[in-house]
PDB file of C-alpha atoms in Angstrom:
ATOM      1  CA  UNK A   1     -24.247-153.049-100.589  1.00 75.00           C
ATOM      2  CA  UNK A   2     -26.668-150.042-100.373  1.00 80.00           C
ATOM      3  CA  UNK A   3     -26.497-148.042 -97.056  1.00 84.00           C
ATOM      4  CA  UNK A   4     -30.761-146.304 -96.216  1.00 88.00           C
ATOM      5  CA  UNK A   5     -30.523-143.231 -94.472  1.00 93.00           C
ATOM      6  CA  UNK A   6     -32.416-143.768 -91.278  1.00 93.00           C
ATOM      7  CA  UNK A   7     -33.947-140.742 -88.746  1.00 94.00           C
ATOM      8  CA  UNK A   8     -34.109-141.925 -85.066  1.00 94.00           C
ATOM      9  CA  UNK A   9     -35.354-139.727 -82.181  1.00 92.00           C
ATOM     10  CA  UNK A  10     -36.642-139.932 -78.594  1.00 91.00           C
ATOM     11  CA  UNK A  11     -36.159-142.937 -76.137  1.00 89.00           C
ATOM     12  CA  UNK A  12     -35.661-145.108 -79.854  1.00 86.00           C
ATOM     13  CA  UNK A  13     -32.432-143.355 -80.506  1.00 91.00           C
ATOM     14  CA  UNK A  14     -30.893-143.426 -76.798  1.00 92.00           C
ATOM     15  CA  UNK A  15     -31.559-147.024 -76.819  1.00 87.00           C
ATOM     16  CA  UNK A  16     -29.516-147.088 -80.026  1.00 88.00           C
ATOM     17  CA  UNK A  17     -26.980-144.945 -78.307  1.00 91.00           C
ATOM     18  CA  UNK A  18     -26.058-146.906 -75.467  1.00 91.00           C
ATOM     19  CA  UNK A  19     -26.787-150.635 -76.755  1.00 88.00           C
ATOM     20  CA  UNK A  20     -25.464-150.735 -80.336  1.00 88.00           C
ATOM     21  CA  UNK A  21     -22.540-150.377 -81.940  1.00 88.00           C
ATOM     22  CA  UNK A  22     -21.564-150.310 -86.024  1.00 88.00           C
ATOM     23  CA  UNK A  23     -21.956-153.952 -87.736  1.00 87.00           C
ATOM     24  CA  UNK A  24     -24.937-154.809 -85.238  1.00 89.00           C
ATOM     25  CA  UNK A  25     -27.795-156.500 -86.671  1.00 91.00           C
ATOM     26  CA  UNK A  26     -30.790-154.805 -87.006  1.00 91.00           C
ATOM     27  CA  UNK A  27     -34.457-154.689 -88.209  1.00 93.00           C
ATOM     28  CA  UNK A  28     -36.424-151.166 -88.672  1.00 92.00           C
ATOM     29  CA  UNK A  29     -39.765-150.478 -89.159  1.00 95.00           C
ATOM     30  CA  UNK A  30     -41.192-146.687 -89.954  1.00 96.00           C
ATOM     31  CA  UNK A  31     -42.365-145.226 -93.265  1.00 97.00           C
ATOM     32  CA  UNK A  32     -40.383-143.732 -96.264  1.00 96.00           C
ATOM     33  CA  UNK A  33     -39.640-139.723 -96.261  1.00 96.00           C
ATOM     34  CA  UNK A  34     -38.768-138.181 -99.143  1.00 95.00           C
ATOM     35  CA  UNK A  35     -37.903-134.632 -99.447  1.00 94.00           C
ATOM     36  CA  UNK A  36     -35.859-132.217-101.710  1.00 96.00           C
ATOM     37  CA  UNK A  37     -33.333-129.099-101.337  1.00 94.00           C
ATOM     38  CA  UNK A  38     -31.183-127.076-103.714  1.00 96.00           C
ATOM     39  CA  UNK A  39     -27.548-126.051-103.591  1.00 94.00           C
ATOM     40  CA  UNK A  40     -25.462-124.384-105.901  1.00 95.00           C
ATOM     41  CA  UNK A  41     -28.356-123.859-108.600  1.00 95.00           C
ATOM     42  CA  UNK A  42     -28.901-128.317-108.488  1.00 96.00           C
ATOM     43  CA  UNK A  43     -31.290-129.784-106.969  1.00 97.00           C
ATOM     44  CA  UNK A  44     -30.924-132.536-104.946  1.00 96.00           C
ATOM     45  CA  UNK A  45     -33.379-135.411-103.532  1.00 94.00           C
ATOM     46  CA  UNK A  46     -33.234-136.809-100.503  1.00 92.00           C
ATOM     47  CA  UNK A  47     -35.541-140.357 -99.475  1.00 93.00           C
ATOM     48  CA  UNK A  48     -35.117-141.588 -95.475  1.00 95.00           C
ATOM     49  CA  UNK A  49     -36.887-144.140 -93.123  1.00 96.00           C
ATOM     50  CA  UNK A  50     -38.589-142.157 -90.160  1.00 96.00           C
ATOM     51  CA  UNK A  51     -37.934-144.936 -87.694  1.00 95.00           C
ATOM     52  CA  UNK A  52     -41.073-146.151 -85.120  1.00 93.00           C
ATOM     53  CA  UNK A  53     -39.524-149.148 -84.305  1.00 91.00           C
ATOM     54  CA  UNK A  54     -35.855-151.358 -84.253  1.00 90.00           C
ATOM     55  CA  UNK A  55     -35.541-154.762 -82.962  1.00 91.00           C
ATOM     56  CA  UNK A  56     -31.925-156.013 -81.928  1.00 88.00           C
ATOM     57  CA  UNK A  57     -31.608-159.290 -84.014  1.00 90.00           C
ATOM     58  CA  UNK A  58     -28.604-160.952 -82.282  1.00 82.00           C
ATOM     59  CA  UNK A  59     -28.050-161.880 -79.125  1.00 76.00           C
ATOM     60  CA  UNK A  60     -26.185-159.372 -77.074  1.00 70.00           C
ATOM     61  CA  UNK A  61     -23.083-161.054 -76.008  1.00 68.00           C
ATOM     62  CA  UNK A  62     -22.004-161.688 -72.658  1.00 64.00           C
ATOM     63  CA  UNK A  63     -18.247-160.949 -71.480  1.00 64.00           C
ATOM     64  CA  UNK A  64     -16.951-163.885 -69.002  1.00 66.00           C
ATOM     65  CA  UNK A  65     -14.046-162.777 -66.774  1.00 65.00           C
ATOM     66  CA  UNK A  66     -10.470-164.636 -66.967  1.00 71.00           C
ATOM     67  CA  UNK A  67     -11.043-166.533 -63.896  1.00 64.00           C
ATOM     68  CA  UNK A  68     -14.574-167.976 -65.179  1.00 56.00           C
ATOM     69  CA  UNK A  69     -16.766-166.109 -63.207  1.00 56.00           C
TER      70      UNK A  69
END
């Protein structure tokens, strides 16, 4: 399994805040950033999706009470 580092911000990324939660399937659209930074003398790389857009692809599931209402 590979895990993409993804950058969220605005409205987007409150919406992910309050209506998703980890193991939640999801689709992103934005573009590829790469970018680079050195610690300790090594260089390191770093590549991200800048997010414009997620769509929820399950259906959000609905709690029934214990008495069936």
């Amino acid at each position: 399994t590979d895990f993409i580092n993804c950058s969220i911000w605005n409205a987007s990324a409150e919406n992910m805040k309050e209506f998703c939660k980890k193991g939640d399937l999801l689709a992103v659209e934005g573009s590829l950033q790469t970018s680079t930074y050195e610690k300790d003398d090594v260089k390191h790389y770093k590549t991200e999706v800048r997010v414009d857009r997620v769509r929820f692809l399950q259906p959000k599931k609905v709690e029934v009470a214990e008495d069936g209402e």
